[in-house]
Structure formats: structure tokens, C-alpha cells
Amino acid sequence: MRGDSRPVQCCVARMTKYNASIQSTLRQNLLDWFDSHQREMPWRSEKSLYRVWVSEIMLQQTQVVTVIPYFERFLERFPDVESLAEADEATVLTFWEGLGYYRRARLLHQAAKTIVSDFGGQFPKSFDAVLGLPGIGRYTAGAILSIADNQPLPILEGNTIRVHARLAGVTGDVQKSGTQKSLWSLATSVVDPERPGDLNQALMELGSEVCTPKKPQCGSCPVHGVCNAFQTKRQLELPYSSKKIRLTPINESVILIQRRGKFLLRQCLDGERWAGLWDFPRFQTDEDGLHSDLEAMVHASTGLSVEIRDTGWSTRHGVTRFKIHLRCWVAEKVQGRLRKTQENIQWVDRHKFEDFPMSVTGRKVATELDSLITSQALFP
DNA sequence: AATTCGGGGCC
DNA sequence: GGCCCAGAATT
């Protein structure tokens, strides 16, 4: 197929499966490499469907080094499906705090309940049943069953998209469905019949440790001999994506409202950012972090009448896709009483903040509260 | 097919 | 400051 006089790009762009020879080389070399180079991970040393499931959910859009401490704590508190299913959602969220994409935790919790009610507490082994669980898509179902039950199923995610695009010279826009189809086809053709889980992990491990986005270590790559991108020196051009990440600037303020030593927290509603987590009342402000009628905003959101006392402290926190300009105001005097509202709001002693799963910015404010409220800037 | 959802690692 | 990360659900 390759090696004739036609441009390489033309031929390989249409190659959507590895031929038998390349399949064999990929499997052999990658499994050998994986046996000697794989990193230690807590879900590898002790393997079960439950542990691999939890790890795969945590690993969605999240790097291994970030996940490991969360995984350890989570498994200590929720060692099996039953303990997870029985827990309150708020408790589950507490152990997810700081990891991001909190819907993952809520769906994980829902799925645990489903497994108890519909599968007798045993994580299912049928691909369709697993795919039907909330929070589990094509990648995660294949990953769990191949890794924890050695089922010959393909996977495709960030790392392996890059690996396959380079190995096979896939030049199409990776966002396009046609390109995705080609990549899934490549992934399917390389599935190892003997050790599918190890080969899948080897592909991902290669993508994160060797076949990296910026500085791929092709010299130490076990499969550079069959890599189209390496042969044509296009490692840095593949995979191609036309999509550019854009940031949306956000200016928001949180307001510290205290009464009798307690502070007002509200639980973020479904549909808004940090759904289910707790936060200080938060409002949109202008570019300078100011709002023309902050007291009215507080009243509108919480049903409380407040008197804004000072505006002495500010900090910034950058979040991917958002930039939050965070300012805090302290309202010392609250005239109104707590009213019944749609919002789930609560007066919380500052020493009890740790009992609430919080947004990262909310946690930051909570952690620095002591220095904030004793600051001379706030109480001149 | 495009958006949304977080936070951190890494250059 | 930008890009990327063991993606899924929603619109």
C-alpha cells in the first residue's frame, strides 16, 4: 500500500485500519514496553471492576497525578458499590471537592444506586449494560471491561487519538465525525486478543509519557518504526484540530454575610456552575468588580436585607474557560430575617465550613476567612 | 455538530 | 497565557 510514487499523505489519510503486519508489531512492542515501563497506580496494583470504574470516572479529562490522591481517599471512604450507593450525595461531593466536573460524582453516585437496585450490587459485565449506566460512554465502558475483565474492546480518548493519528498519519480534523470514525476503526483493529486491557493501557501510557503533544520522545518510542508521522516528520502537526479554545471572561463577586458569628452559604442549583456544591452568595459585577446596587442584588437572591460595609479585599482565581475576578464584601449588619426561598441557604459557623462540599473559590475564601475578617482594610 | 462542565499540569 | 488532560450529557 505504501511506498509507491503517490504522495504519502494521500495514501495514509485513507488508511483506517492497521494491516496485519503493523498490528502484530504494535501489540508485541507495546506490550513489552508496557511490562517494563508502566507507572504504578492504585487501581492497577489491586484490580476490580469497582476500582477501575471509579478510577475511569475520575480520569475523565483529568490527569493521573491529579487523580491518585482523590482515588485513595475516595476508596477508603467508599470501598465498594454498596457503601457508595448508601451515601448522601453531599458526602460524595465532599470527597470530589476540588476535582472538578462535579456532574461526574453525581452520575457516579446515581450509577451506584442503579447497580444495587438492578444488578444486585455487582458491577455488570455486559458492554451494553455498562454503557447504559449514567456517566459512562463508549470510551469508559470499553476501558473498564477491557482493563478489569480483559474483554477485547477498543478505547479512544485524548492520548490514543494522538497516538493513532500519528501512527497512521490521520490528517483530518479530529473533531469531525468522519475522523472520529477512522480513529475508532484504527483502535478496533489493534485490540489485542490476549491482553486487551494491557494493550489499551499501553496505548494511553505511551500517549501520556512518550507520544506527548509538544515534545514527543520518538527516540525512545517502542513503535516509531511503524509510525507514519515519525517517518514523515509530522509529529508536531498531528493530530490536527481546527477548534481553538476560547476563554470567556467573567467578573463575579462573592459576598460575606455574617450574623451572630455565622456566615451565609448557598447551595449551587442544578444547571449552574458547581451544581450541588456550596458557595458564598455570588453575583455578576462589572469589569472593576463593582456593582451599582449590590445590596439590592443580595436582597434579590437571598431574601435578606444587608448593609454593605466595606470593599477592602480582592483576589483573583483563574479557571480554564473562565476568568473569575473575585472580590469579597463583608456585610456586618443584617437587618432582615432568614426567609423561605427557592435557594438552599444556610447560616454556617466558620469552623463548620469543612462539612460542606465547596467550590474552589468558595473554599479559598473560607480558608482565608480569619485573616479577611480581622483585616484592618475591612474594619478600619 | 457545538456547548457545557472545573481544575490543574506544563511549557 | 495557551494548550492539554484515560469524556459524557445536553442542546
XYZ file of C-alpha atoms (C1' of nucleotides) in Angstrom:
402
model
C 0.000 0.000 0.000
C 2.684 2.478 0.988
C 5.929 3.179 -0.788
C 4.657 3.908 -4.266
C 5.115 7.207 -6.053
C 1.926 8.818 -4.800
C 2.173 11.390 -2.011
C 2.266 9.723 1.378
C -0.429 11.987 2.726
C -2.867 10.757 0.123
C -2.468 7.105 0.943
C -2.279 7.110 4.721
C -5.148 9.510 5.113
C -7.411 6.790 3.798
C -5.920 4.035 5.920
C -8.454 3.348 8.640
C -7.185 0.006 9.852
C -3.727 -1.238 10.677
C -2.675 -4.085 8.399
C -1.809 -7.456 9.893
C 1.913 -6.789 9.971
C 1.603 -3.470 11.767
C -0.996 -4.888 14.154
C 1.448 -7.562 15.193
C 4.297 -5.102 15.672
C 2.157 -2.693 17.673
C 0.854 -5.384 20.004
C 4.211 -7.013 20.624
C 6.255 -3.869 21.071
C 3.679 -2.021 23.125
C 3.010 -4.910 25.490
C 6.735 -5.471 26.028
C 7.225 -1.784 26.626
C 4.252 -1.626 28.976
C 5.549 -4.549 31.031
C 8.729 -2.678 31.836
C 7.628 0.964 31.778
C 4.129 1.167 33.219
C 3.614 3.549 36.102
C 2.291 2.395 39.438
C -1.316 3.312 40.027
C -3.535 2.298 42.944
C -6.193 0.875 40.620
C -3.556 -1.277 38.932
C -1.987 -2.888 41.995
C -5.374 -4.057 43.260
C -7.781 -4.560 40.381
C -11.558 -4.855 40.466
C -14.442 -3.666 38.341
C -15.442 -1.205 41.041
C -11.991 0.285 41.477
C -11.359 0.558 37.751
C -14.792 2.118 37.287
C -14.156 4.800 39.909
C -10.708 5.474 38.501
C -12.004 5.836 34.955
C -14.672 8.327 36.001
C -12.100 10.368 37.913
C -9.695 10.177 34.993
C -12.155 11.721 32.555
C -10.430 14.920 31.462
C -8.161 14.684 34.469
C -4.507 13.686 34.656
C -3.301 10.618 36.525
C -1.175 12.518 39.042
C -4.148 14.654 39.980
C -6.474 11.694 40.416
C -4.334 9.423 42.606
C -4.804 11.181 45.981
C -8.519 11.615 45.312
C -8.829 7.941 44.415
C -7.122 6.828 47.616
C -9.363 8.938 49.820
C -12.494 8.007 47.897
C -11.834 4.265 48.093
C -11.084 4.479 51.757
C -14.466 6.075 52.388
C -16.407 4.166 49.698
C -14.698 0.766 49.392
C -17.495 -0.861 47.395
C -20.640 -0.210 45.393
C -22.913 -0.589 48.409
C -21.155 1.999 50.556
C -21.244 4.436 47.661
C -24.907 3.815 46.926
C -25.900 4.301 50.553
C -24.095 7.613 50.971
C -25.651 11.042 50.680
C -24.851 12.913 47.523
C -23.376 15.756 49.581
C -20.979 13.317 51.211
C -19.893 12.011 47.823
C -19.372 15.560 46.619
C -17.240 16.310 49.654
C -14.781 13.669 48.510
C -14.881 15.091 44.989
C -14.268 18.685 46.059
C -11.507 20.273 44.010
C -11.512 17.602 41.311
C -13.906 19.480 39.028
C -16.649 18.293 36.668
C -18.889 17.583 39.645
C -21.541 16.038 37.464
C -19.199 13.034 37.283
C -19.584 12.487 41.018
C -23.358 12.847 40.880
C -23.646 10.420 37.968
C -21.237 8.006 39.650
C -23.470 8.067 42.705
C -26.591 7.531 40.598
C -24.946 4.630 38.805
C -24.029 3.012 42.116
C -27.681 3.087 43.124
C -28.657 1.572 39.792
C -26.119 -1.211 40.225
C -27.525 -2.050 43.649
C -31.139 -1.968 42.509
C -30.810 -3.534 39.055
C -27.681 -5.688 39.213
C -27.697 -6.987 42.762
C -24.766 -4.787 43.747
C -22.475 -6.413 41.182
C -20.927 -4.192 38.538
C -22.276 -5.573 35.227
C -20.000 -7.215 32.691
C -22.153 -6.754 29.608
C -20.961 -3.892 27.412
C -24.488 -2.664 26.720
C -25.410 -2.753 30.405
C -22.274 -0.815 31.342
C -22.847 1.678 28.538
C -26.328 2.262 29.913
C -25.055 3.424 33.288
C -25.018 7.191 33.848
C -21.669 8.851 33.273
C -20.348 6.003 31.140
C -19.854 6.431 27.405
C -18.193 4.360 24.739
C -14.666 5.016 25.966
C -15.307 4.385 29.660
C -17.308 1.196 29.063
C -14.546 -0.240 26.887
C -11.844 0.833 29.322
C -13.497 -0.703 32.378
C -14.311 -4.031 30.760
C -11.017 -4.417 28.946
C -8.882 -3.453 31.934
C -10.824 -5.101 34.755
C -12.363 -8.057 32.889
C -9.974 -8.492 29.956
C -12.713 -8.114 27.342
C -11.466 -7.371 23.799
C -12.971 -3.889 23.463
C -11.418 -0.810 21.840
C -10.928 2.549 23.508
C -10.384 6.051 22.163
C -9.588 9.144 24.222
C -7.215 12.086 24.278
C -3.991 10.100 24.428
C -4.902 7.421 21.923
C -6.376 9.908 19.480
C -2.907 11.435 19.306
C -1.161 8.055 19.128
C -3.358 6.705 16.336
C -3.359 9.959 14.387
C 0.443 9.900 14.354
C 0.920 6.165 13.839
C -1.488 6.039 10.920
C -0.956 9.581 9.669
C -4.558 10.675 10.118
C -4.630 14.271 8.915
C -8.339 15.035 9.231
C -9.802 17.378 11.815
C -10.137 15.231 14.942
C -13.373 16.988 15.821
C -15.102 15.760 12.664
C -17.221 12.645 12.920
C -15.542 11.113 9.879
C -12.137 11.418 11.510
C -13.508 10.046 14.759
C -14.853 7.072 12.856
C -11.447 6.409 11.302
C -9.761 6.654 14.684
C -12.241 4.255 16.279
C -11.636 1.880 13.396
C -7.898 2.021 13.980
C -8.427 1.472 17.695
C -10.649 -1.520 16.959
C -8.162 -3.098 14.590
C -5.347 -3.033 17.139
C -7.259 -4.582 20.053
C -5.169 -7.399 21.434
C -6.993 -10.743 21.656
C -4.880 -11.966 24.582
C -4.271 -8.888 26.716
C -6.745 -6.233 25.538
C -6.665 -4.321 28.821
C -2.897 -4.121 28.957
C -2.649 -3.037 25.328
C -5.274 -0.344 25.835
C -3.387 0.941 28.853
C -0.119 0.715 26.946
C -1.529 2.932 24.204
C -2.658 5.501 26.747
C 0.565 5.285 28.720
C 2.516 5.807 25.527
C 0.435 8.870 24.728
C 0.966 10.456 28.103
C 4.634 9.558 28.622
C 6.224 9.290 25.151
C 3.904 10.373 22.366
C 3.217 13.713 24.046
C 1.633 16.752 22.380
C 4.618 19.115 22.476
C 7.881 17.179 22.718
C 7.282 13.585 21.661
C 10.166 11.282 22.639
C 10.261 9.430 19.346
C 13.786 8.175 20.013
C 12.562 6.038 22.892
C 9.242 5.089 21.347
C 8.809 1.320 21.000
C 6.754 1.689 17.807
C 8.419 4.564 15.964
C 9.457 2.012 13.332
C 5.870 1.759 12.141
C 4.894 5.375 12.793
C 3.790 7.364 9.772
C 4.225 10.729 11.481
C 7.792 9.845 12.529
C 8.715 8.726 9.042
C 7.337 11.916 7.521
C 8.497 14.172 10.394
C 4.996 15.402 11.093
C 4.797 14.520 14.789
C 4.025 18.100 15.742
C 1.408 18.567 13.041
C -0.705 15.625 14.158
C -3.316 15.298 15.364
C -4.889 18.262 13.618
C -7.708 20.197 15.230
C -9.361 23.294 13.849
C -11.027 24.061 17.149
C -9.441 26.724 19.255
C -10.145 27.007 22.937
C -11.707 30.314 23.762
C -11.932 31.917 27.151
C -14.949 33.774 28.416
C -14.096 36.496 30.880
C -16.320 36.501 33.931
C -16.488 39.139 36.597
C -18.129 37.918 39.728
C -18.207 38.819 43.376
C -18.898 36.775 46.454
C -20.334 38.435 49.487
C -19.578 37.516 53.054
C -22.706 37.981 55.090
C -22.313 37.311 58.768
C -24.786 37.261 61.583
C -24.069 36.173 65.111
C -20.749 34.817 64.015
C -22.186 32.652 61.263
C -21.901 33.127 57.549
C -24.459 32.683 54.841
C -23.819 29.876 52.356
C -25.954 28.840 49.442
C -26.014 25.597 47.503
C -25.483 25.973 43.777
C -28.578 24.872 41.886
C -28.830 22.250 39.177
C -27.957 23.811 35.876
C -25.500 26.323 37.221
C -21.786 26.018 37.676
C -20.747 23.908 40.687
C -24.240 22.368 40.894
C -24.688 20.746 44.285
C -21.699 22.453 45.832
C -21.863 25.239 48.382
C -20.624 28.752 47.873
C -20.949 32.223 49.275
C -23.639 34.289 47.525
C -22.148 35.250 44.173
C -23.099 37.946 41.728
C -22.078 39.345 38.407
C -20.249 42.625 38.575
C -18.660 44.969 36.078
C -15.042 44.923 34.946
C -13.902 46.638 38.106
C -15.644 44.077 40.261
C -18.213 46.626 41.317
C -21.951 46.567 41.160
C -24.155 49.604 41.155
C -26.632 48.242 43.649
C -25.068 45.357 45.464
C -27.444 45.480 48.377
C -30.385 45.043 46.042
C -28.647 42.100 44.414
C -28.146 40.392 47.736
C -31.724 41.005 48.678
C -32.981 39.654 45.365
C -31.004 36.444 45.662
C -31.257 35.579 49.320
C -34.293 37.435 50.585
C -32.080 39.137 53.116
C -31.608 42.806 53.718
C -27.989 43.676 54.180
C -25.845 46.698 54.590
C -22.635 46.652 52.609
C -19.878 47.772 54.878
C -16.594 47.693 53.054
C -14.878 46.607 49.871
C -11.333 46.214 51.021
C -10.171 42.841 49.797
C -9.886 41.201 46.459
C -8.158 38.284 44.863
C -8.135 36.543 41.554
C -8.527 32.982 40.559
C -8.066 31.671 37.057
C -10.222 28.843 35.837
C -9.994 27.203 32.463
C -12.521 28.723 30.093
C -13.299 31.345 32.669
C -11.519 34.091 34.371
C -13.087 34.954 37.652
C -12.444 38.298 39.150
C -13.243 37.684 42.741
C -13.979 40.316 45.312
C -15.466 39.967 48.726
C -17.570 42.326 50.631
C -18.392 41.940 54.284
C -21.871 42.779 55.369
C -21.737 43.207 59.095
C -25.244 44.174 59.819
C -28.097 42.048 58.645
C -31.437 43.588 59.317
C -33.818 41.060 57.822
C -34.625 37.566 58.914
C -33.946 34.384 57.010
C -36.845 33.860 54.677
C -38.011 30.791 52.878
C -36.672 30.978 49.361
C -36.142 28.653 46.449
C -32.494 28.686 47.319
C -30.983 26.229 49.718
C -29.246 28.631 52.064
C -27.825 28.123 55.491
C -26.047 30.037 58.249
C -22.805 28.236 58.931
C -20.225 28.677 61.650
C -16.856 29.228 60.084
C -15.472 26.158 61.839
C -18.093 24.014 60.108
C -17.201 25.044 56.578
C -15.298 21.810 56.102
C -18.530 19.852 56.379
C -19.769 21.414 53.142
C -18.530 20.489 49.679
C -17.493 23.857 48.288
C -16.443 25.443 45.050
C -12.734 26.072 44.883
C -13.122 29.822 45.068
C -15.593 29.438 47.906
C -13.139 27.194 49.725
C -10.389 29.699 49.196
C -12.484 32.406 50.766
C -13.485 30.084 53.600
C -9.872 29.160 54.292
C -8.742 32.762 54.379
C -11.746 33.991 56.283
C -9.966 34.576 59.555
C -7.413 36.829 58.004
C -10.101 38.529 55.968
C -12.413 39.497 58.767
C -9.633 40.621 61.054
C -8.069 42.656 58.306
C -7.779 46.333 59.016
C -8.744 47.015 55.458
C -12.159 45.600 56.192
C -12.576 47.120 59.608
C -10.585 50.325 59.674
C -22.057 19.404 15.472
C -21.389 22.548 19.003
C -21.606 23.579 24.101
C -21.135 22.828 28.737
C -18.826 21.299 32.670
C -13.556 22.540 36.603
C -9.396 22.395 37.869
C -4.583 21.539 37.480
C -0.143 20.292 34.967
C 3.093 22.025 31.979
C 5.633 24.785 28.994
C -1.166 32.694 28.930
C -2.405 28.910 25.968
C -2.955 24.063 25.424
C -3.938 19.702 27.179
C -5.861 16.099 30.077
C -7.890 7.864 30.431
C -15.231 12.337 28.100
C -20.222 12.412 28.814
C -24.516 14.716 28.541
C -27.111 18.152 26.574
C -28.783 21.294 23.011
